[in-house]
Amino acid sequence: MYDVNTSSLVACSCDSEPFVPSPAMENESKTLRMRELGASEADAKLAFWVVGKANFEHLAIGNQQVYRHPLSLALWLLLSFGFIHLVNWWPSSNGMLGILAYLRPLPAFATIALPLIYLVDWINRPYFEERTQNTIKSKDMHNPARHYSKSPASGFWIFEYGKTFVGLIAVDAADANKTRKAVIRHFYVEEAYRRTGIQEDMLNHALAHVFGKSAAVESIEAVDALGLTPHLHDCYMKAGFRRGTEYQSAGIFGRHPFLLLQSTAAQTIFPLLRALCSRPGVHTICCASLYAPSTLVDSSSTTVETHDWTSQVPGYGELCDLKNELVTAVKSAPKEKPLAIVIDSLEILSENLSASVEVYELLSETLGLIKAHPCPSQLIAHSVQPDDTADLFLQTTFSSSLVLLRAHPTSLIRHLSKEYMIAPPPVTEDIKFWSIFIPFSERAHELDRLSFGSGAEGSGCGREIVVEILTRGVNAQSRKRGTERVLEGWDTNTGTPCQTSDLQSLKLLFSQKQVAEAAPDPTQNLSFNLSLNESQQQSRAKVPLPYAHEGQRSDTTPANTGAIFYDPDSADDIDDDDPDEDLDI
């Protein structure tokens, strides 16, 4: 499937320029106009039509890129030559056609090209159709005129040449007071007018409007489909936009704005917390209230900014303004690098600030600043145990996107395998495993017995950790919002994530499954036959089972068949209430 490569583009207020008409516009100034989207039904239909058309245009461009790809061309030529050889359409100089005989293979190339064209479109179309539908169903398109009138800095403009539609651009600044940024959600110019550079005038007009109407807007972001809209990409670059830094990671270090790490009494998640504080290429601000900063960060690290809050205990010395210190550090962080804010830990910070609500407000403001950062950034919070403070940050009101990492000891998986005969997926089906694992892992007394009981391993003594990962957000493949839960492993010796099957203490569980699957069939290589062929199976199915039709008269039984009637006499014992009445005692 063809995938769109997207990157974040940011334009700062110092880069914007006032709206200056191009020479082509000055010559036609009487007929060119840029007006705001009206509330009429005609304008609403036009907006829906153009926004859908702009997104679906990427399908044709994407298909063309696939057609021109070297692998596609090589496949086309290979199949065409195979077809020519199959039907023997190679040129021949022995015929009567002469030089025209060399044109015989041409129909074969066209015959192979048509199915390939259809196949490429059939593969790409579902993705672009879903992408277009999601854009049309977005909140700003429910009522565009009303949505883009909520903020004076927002705007939805239509560019016209007389009565002819030329293009449109929509900038959304409804959340500028919180995020300090605006977003270009829609930008389209008719193909006939793209060579005139009219899109540059439209963009300059939108930038001047946004920055002139609101002082809260510090930047404007746009999503540029690189390779699919080159005319818009060049326009962004000329207007002073810069491409956001691409930061990609996988596994438990995925690209999510909020990560919540939870330790348990049986297993600490400290090794993962330490690894998140030392990622290369990421500017990290580590605020330590529980662990000393020296235990979280290497002293030789140059990309980590530490804030030691372990001494900020109410009633013991003078307290600093933690909120102002954190906000100042985030705002002064370098803009050209991804940013990570590490909070250790929520419970200790809640005690220092005297209320969980204070922590919630502090991190909510911090999360807003992180989302406004030019590069992909993360807020990472550590919770020492599942409690009411941690539950506040699991709500969708704090962050709709969430990754929860909860540490479990490997002894829990071994216990479930021994007592319940289940193992992590794919050995056991997902539904069956999670229906047992989730409630059992929430039983504190059971985990205490496994970790601190007689003969137990103790708390976090193992070198391997099982990490339960709960991801809430939009699935990258299905493009649908939902919740996913998986298990991964963490090897503290190497400091890297791994599959649960790669953990040394759990390899036996997966090897037993493989041995069971590879067990020989006991019905094979016998001197007698235990299986039935088709005719034997049909014959067996026709054999009536005894007592299967008890009490029912068969259709083959004659109607005048005799019957036996029995009349019990006085000596018969038929009294169920007193079965021992006939005993002579």
PDB file of C-alpha atoms in Angstrom, residues 84-239:
ATOM      1  CA  ILE A  84       5.160 -12.356 -25.429  1.00  0.00           C
ATOM      2  CA  HIS A  85       7.110 -15.583 -25.088  1.00  0.00           C
ATOM      3  CA  LEU A  86       3.967 -17.488 -24.112  1.00  0.00           C
ATOM      4  CA  VAL A  87       1.964 -16.406 -27.179  1.00  0.00           C
ATOM      5  CA  ASN A  88       5.039 -16.311 -29.441  1.00  0.00           C
ATOM      6  CA  TRP A  89       4.714 -12.667 -30.439  1.00  0.00           C
ATOM      7  CA  TRP A  90       8.432 -12.076 -30.916  1.00  0.00           C
ATOM      8  CA  PRO A  91       9.346 -10.060 -34.066  1.00  0.00           C
ATOM      9  CA  SER A  92      10.203 -12.132 -37.119  1.00  0.00           C
ATOM     10  CA  SER A  93      11.865 -10.983 -40.371  1.00  0.00           C
ATOM     11  CA  ASN A  94      10.644 -14.006 -42.299  1.00  0.00           C
ATOM     12  CA  GLY A  95       7.067 -12.825 -42.658  1.00  0.00           C
ATOM     13  CA  MET A  96       5.386 -10.603 -45.189  1.00  0.00           C
ATOM     14  CA  LEU A  97       5.094  -7.618 -42.850  1.00  0.00           C
ATOM     15  CA  GLY A  98       8.711  -6.625 -43.023  1.00  0.00           C
ATOM     16  CA  ILE A  99       9.577  -3.881 -40.550  1.00  0.00           C
ATOM     17  CA  LEU A 100       6.005  -3.833 -39.225  1.00  0.00           C
ATOM     18  CA  ALA A 101       6.647  -7.244 -37.670  1.00  0.00           C
ATOM     19  CA  TYR A 102       8.609  -5.483 -34.930  1.00  0.00           C
ATOM     20  CA  LEU A 103       5.342  -3.950 -33.719  1.00  0.00           C
ATOM     21  CA  ARG A 104       3.839  -7.344 -32.849  1.00  0.00           C
ATOM     22  CA  PRO A 105       4.931  -7.265 -29.154  1.00  0.00           C
ATOM     23  CA  LEU A 106       3.278  -3.878 -28.456  1.00  0.00           C
ATOM     24  CA  PRO A 107      -0.209  -5.286 -27.650  1.00  0.00           C
ATOM     25  CA  ALA A 108       1.388  -7.503 -25.010  1.00  0.00           C
ATOM     26  CA  PHE A 109       2.780  -4.499 -23.126  1.00  0.00           C
ATOM     27  CA  ALA A 110      -0.651  -2.852 -23.116  1.00  0.00           C
ATOM     28  CA  THR A 111      -2.335  -6.104 -22.072  1.00  0.00           C
ATOM     29  CA  ILE A 112      -0.108  -6.446 -18.991  1.00  0.00           C
ATOM     30  CA  ALA A 113      -0.187  -2.728 -18.127  1.00  0.00           C
ATOM     31  CA  LEU A 114      -3.964  -2.497 -17.693  1.00  0.00           C
ATOM     32  CA  PRO A 115      -4.257  -5.150 -14.919  1.00  0.00           C
ATOM     33  CA  LEU A 116      -1.287  -3.618 -13.105  1.00  0.00           C
ATOM     34  CA  ILE A 117      -2.858  -0.150 -13.225  1.00  0.00           C
ATOM     35  CA  TYR A 118      -6.096  -1.536 -11.838  1.00  0.00           C
ATOM     36  CA  LEU A 119      -4.232  -3.483  -9.123  1.00  0.00           C
ATOM     37  CA  VAL A 120      -2.312  -0.437  -7.893  1.00  0.00           C
ATOM     38  CA  ASP A 121      -5.483   1.646  -7.682  1.00  0.00           C
ATOM     39  CA  TRP A 122      -7.333  -1.196  -5.927  1.00  0.00           C
ATOM     40  CA  ILE A 123      -4.617  -1.397  -3.255  1.00  0.00           C
ATOM     41  CA  ASN A 124      -4.214   2.359  -2.690  1.00  0.00           C
ATOM     42  CA  ARG A 125      -7.860   3.430  -2.870  1.00  0.00           C
ATOM     43  CA  PRO A 126      -9.124   2.179   0.552  1.00  0.00           C
ATOM     44  CA  TYR A 127      -6.465   4.152   2.431  1.00  0.00           C
ATOM     45  CA  PHE A 128      -7.160   7.410   0.629  1.00  0.00           C
ATOM     46  CA  GLU A 129     -10.921   6.932   0.855  1.00  0.00           C
ATOM     47  CA  GLU A 130     -10.712   6.459   4.622  1.00  0.00           C
ATOM     48  CA  ARG A 131      -8.347   9.414   4.913  1.00  0.00           C
ATOM     49  CA  THR A 132     -10.756  11.614   2.965  1.00  0.00           C
ATOM     50  CA  GLN A 133     -13.743  10.517   5.044  1.00  0.00           C
ATOM     51  CA  ASN A 134     -11.901  11.220   8.292  1.00  0.00           C
ATOM     52  CA  THR A 135     -11.050  14.727   7.065  1.00  0.00           C
ATOM     53  CA  ILE A 136     -14.639  15.478   6.073  1.00  0.00           C
ATOM     54  CA  LYS A 137     -15.935  14.108   9.387  1.00  0.00           C
ATOM     55  CA  SER A 138     -13.500  16.151  11.492  1.00  0.00           C
ATOM     56  CA  LYS A 139     -14.929  18.615  13.989  1.00  0.00           C
ATOM     57  CA  ASP A 140     -14.050  21.719  11.957  1.00  0.00           C
ATOM     58  CA  MET A 141     -16.113  20.465   8.980  1.00  0.00           C
ATOM     59  CA  HIS A 142     -19.362  19.887  10.885  1.00  0.00           C
ATOM     60  CA  ASN A 143     -20.135  23.562  10.452  1.00  0.00           C
ATOM     61  CA  PRO A 144     -17.085  25.269   8.927  1.00  0.00           C
ATOM     62  CA  ALA A 145     -18.447  28.804   9.011  1.00  0.00           C
ATOM     63  CA  ARG A 146     -19.270  28.587  12.712  1.00  0.00           C
ATOM     64  CA  HIS A 147     -16.076  26.735  13.704  1.00  0.00           C
ATOM     65  CA  TYR A 148     -13.729  29.192  12.019  1.00  0.00           C
ATOM     66  CA  SER A 149     -15.543  32.155  13.554  1.00  0.00           C
ATOM     67  CA  LYS A 150     -14.879  31.075  17.156  1.00  0.00           C
ATOM     68  CA  SER A 151     -11.486  32.764  17.247  1.00  0.00           C
ATOM     69  CA  PRO A 152     -10.641  36.102  15.573  1.00  0.00           C
ATOM     70  CA  ALA A 153      -7.346  34.570  14.430  1.00  0.00           C
ATOM     71  CA  SER A 154      -9.062  31.673  12.638  1.00  0.00           C
ATOM     72  CA  GLY A 155     -10.193  31.945   9.073  1.00  0.00           C
ATOM     73  CA  PHE A 156     -11.553  30.010   6.119  1.00  0.00           C
ATOM     74  CA  TRP A 157     -10.931  31.939   2.894  1.00  0.00           C
ATOM     75  CA  ILE A 158     -12.033  31.275  -0.676  1.00  0.00           C
ATOM     76  CA  PHE A 159     -10.032  32.748  -3.541  1.00  0.00           C
ATOM     77  CA  GLU A 160     -12.024  33.564  -6.679  1.00  0.00           C
ATOM     78  CA  TYR A 161     -11.289  34.945 -10.145  1.00  0.00           C
ATOM     79  CA  GLY A 162     -14.542  36.637 -10.949  1.00  0.00           C
ATOM     80  CA  LYS A 163     -17.057  33.837 -10.374  1.00  0.00           C
ATOM     81  CA  THR A 164     -14.489  31.084 -10.954  1.00  0.00           C
ATOM     82  CA  PHE A 165     -13.167  29.202  -7.938  1.00  0.00           C
ATOM     83  CA  VAL A 166      -9.354  29.309  -7.649  1.00  0.00           C
ATOM     84  CA  GLY A 167      -8.513  27.876  -4.229  1.00  0.00           C
ATOM     85  CA  LEU A 168      -9.113  27.898  -0.481  1.00  0.00           C
ATOM     86  CA  ILE A 169      -7.108  27.971   2.747  1.00  0.00           C
ATOM     87  CA  ALA A 170      -8.307  27.371   6.318  1.00  0.00           C
ATOM     88  CA  VAL A 171      -6.331  28.195   9.490  1.00  0.00           C
ATOM     89  CA  ASP A 172      -7.656  27.004  12.858  1.00  0.00           C
ATOM     90  CA  ALA A 173      -6.585  28.980  15.960  1.00  0.00           C
ATOM     91  CA  ALA A 174      -9.423  27.913  18.262  1.00  0.00           C
ATOM     92  CA  ASP A 175      -7.001  26.348  20.782  1.00  0.00           C
ATOM     93  CA  ALA A 176      -4.297  29.019  20.480  1.00  0.00           C
ATOM     94  CA  ASN A 177      -4.758  30.200  24.068  1.00  0.00           C
ATOM     95  CA  LYS A 178      -3.805  26.730  25.309  1.00  0.00           C
ATOM     96  CA  THR A 179      -1.345  25.459  22.721  1.00  0.00           C
ATOM     97  CA  ARG A 180       0.046  28.828  21.534  1.00  0.00           C
ATOM     98  CA  LYS A 181      -0.197  27.674  17.934  1.00  0.00           C
ATOM     99  CA  ALA A 182      -2.529  27.625  14.939  1.00  0.00           C
ATOM    100  CA  VAL A 183      -2.946  24.865  12.357  1.00  0.00           C
ATOM    101  CA  ILE A 184      -3.440  25.062   8.595  1.00  0.00           C
ATOM    102  CA  ARG A 185      -6.051  22.336   8.171  1.00  0.00           C
ATOM    103  CA  HIS A 186      -6.991  22.802   4.499  1.00  0.00           C
ATOM    104  CA  PHE A 187      -5.057  24.308   1.597  1.00  0.00           C
ATOM    105  CA  TYR A 188      -5.952  23.735  -2.044  1.00  0.00           C
ATOM    106  CA  VAL A 189      -5.377  25.506  -5.369  1.00  0.00           C
ATOM    107  CA  GLU A 190      -6.865  24.463  -8.702  1.00  0.00           C
ATOM    108  CA  GLU A 191      -4.248  22.865 -10.948  1.00  0.00           C
ATOM    109  CA  ALA A 192      -4.644  25.475 -13.701  1.00  0.00           C
ATOM    110  CA  TYR A 193      -3.546  28.288 -11.354  1.00  0.00           C
ATOM    111  CA  ARG A 194      -0.643  26.608  -9.555  1.00  0.00           C
ATOM    112  CA  ARG A 195       2.028  27.783 -12.005  1.00  0.00           C
ATOM    113  CA  THR A 196       1.110  31.416 -11.344  1.00  0.00           C
ATOM    114  CA  GLY A 197       2.240  31.149  -7.710  1.00  0.00           C
ATOM    115  CA  ILE A 198      -1.186  32.184  -6.433  1.00  0.00           C
ATOM    116  CA  GLN A 199      -0.796  29.805  -3.468  1.00  0.00           C
ATOM    117  CA  GLU A 200       2.018  31.987  -2.114  1.00  0.00           C
ATOM    118  CA  ASP A 201      -0.272  35.025  -1.998  1.00  0.00           C
ATOM    119  CA  MET A 202      -2.986  33.018  -0.287  1.00  0.00           C
ATOM    120  CA  LEU A 203      -0.579  31.714   2.361  1.00  0.00           C
ATOM    121  CA  ASN A 204       0.891  35.170   3.038  1.00  0.00           C
ATOM    122  CA  HIS A 205      -2.593  36.591   3.483  1.00  0.00           C
ATOM    123  CA  ALA A 206      -3.502  33.840   5.980  1.00  0.00           C
ATOM    124  CA  LEU A 207      -0.264  34.290   7.975  1.00  0.00           C
ATOM    125  CA  ALA A 208      -0.699  38.044   8.183  1.00  0.00           C
ATOM    126  CA  HIS A 209      -4.288  37.623   9.380  1.00  0.00           C
ATOM    127  CA  VAL A 210      -3.464  35.065  12.087  1.00  0.00           C
ATOM    128  CA  PHE A 211      -0.467  36.862  13.575  1.00  0.00           C
ATOM    129  CA  GLY A 212      -2.191  40.239  13.310  1.00  0.00           C
ATOM    130  CA  LYS A 213      -5.398  39.179  15.079  1.00  0.00           C
ATOM    131  CA  SER A 214      -3.980  37.233  18.028  1.00  0.00           C
ATOM    132  CA  ALA A 215      -0.889  37.768  20.146  1.00  0.00           C
ATOM    133  CA  ALA A 216      -1.347  34.296  21.663  1.00  0.00           C
ATOM    134  CA  VAL A 217      -0.304  32.568  18.440  1.00  0.00           C
ATOM    135  CA  GLU A 218       3.426  31.934  18.468  1.00  0.00           C
ATOM    136  CA  SER A 219       3.617  29.469  15.574  1.00  0.00           C
ATOM    137  CA  ILE A 220       1.601  27.956  12.766  1.00  0.00           C
ATOM    138  CA  GLU A 221       1.794  24.299  11.849  1.00  0.00           C
ATOM    139  CA  ALA A 222       0.818  22.536   8.658  1.00  0.00           C
ATOM    140  CA  VAL A 223       0.912  18.938   7.495  1.00  0.00           C
ATOM    141  CA  ASP A 224       2.604  18.707   4.135  1.00  0.00           C
ATOM    142  CA  ALA A 225       2.159  15.500   2.135  1.00  0.00           C
ATOM    143  CA  LEU A 226       5.672  15.432   0.715  1.00  0.00           C
ATOM    144  CA  GLY A 227       5.777  14.093  -2.819  1.00  0.00           C
ATOM    145  CA  LEU A 228       2.020  14.476  -3.293  1.00  0.00           C
ATOM    146  CA  THR A 229       1.694  18.269  -3.110  1.00  0.00           C
ATOM    147  CA  PRO A 230       5.056  19.672  -4.262  1.00  0.00           C
ATOM    148  CA  HIS A 231       3.521  23.064  -5.105  1.00  0.00           C
ATOM    149  CA  LEU A 232       2.407  23.496  -1.470  1.00  0.00           C
ATOM    150  CA  HIS A 233       5.716  22.249  -0.080  1.00  0.00           C
ATOM    151  CA  ASP A 234       7.650  24.851  -2.076  1.00  0.00           C
ATOM    152  CA  CYS A 235       5.174  27.478  -0.947  1.00  0.00           C
ATOM    153  CA  TYR A 236       5.727  26.615   2.725  1.00  0.00           C
ATOM    154  CA  MET A 237       9.487  26.768   2.352  1.00  0.00           C
ATOM    155  CA  LYS A 238       9.356  30.218   0.696  1.00  0.00           C
ATOM    156  CA  ALA A 239       7.075  31.550   3.457  1.00  0.00           C
TER     157      ALA A 239
END
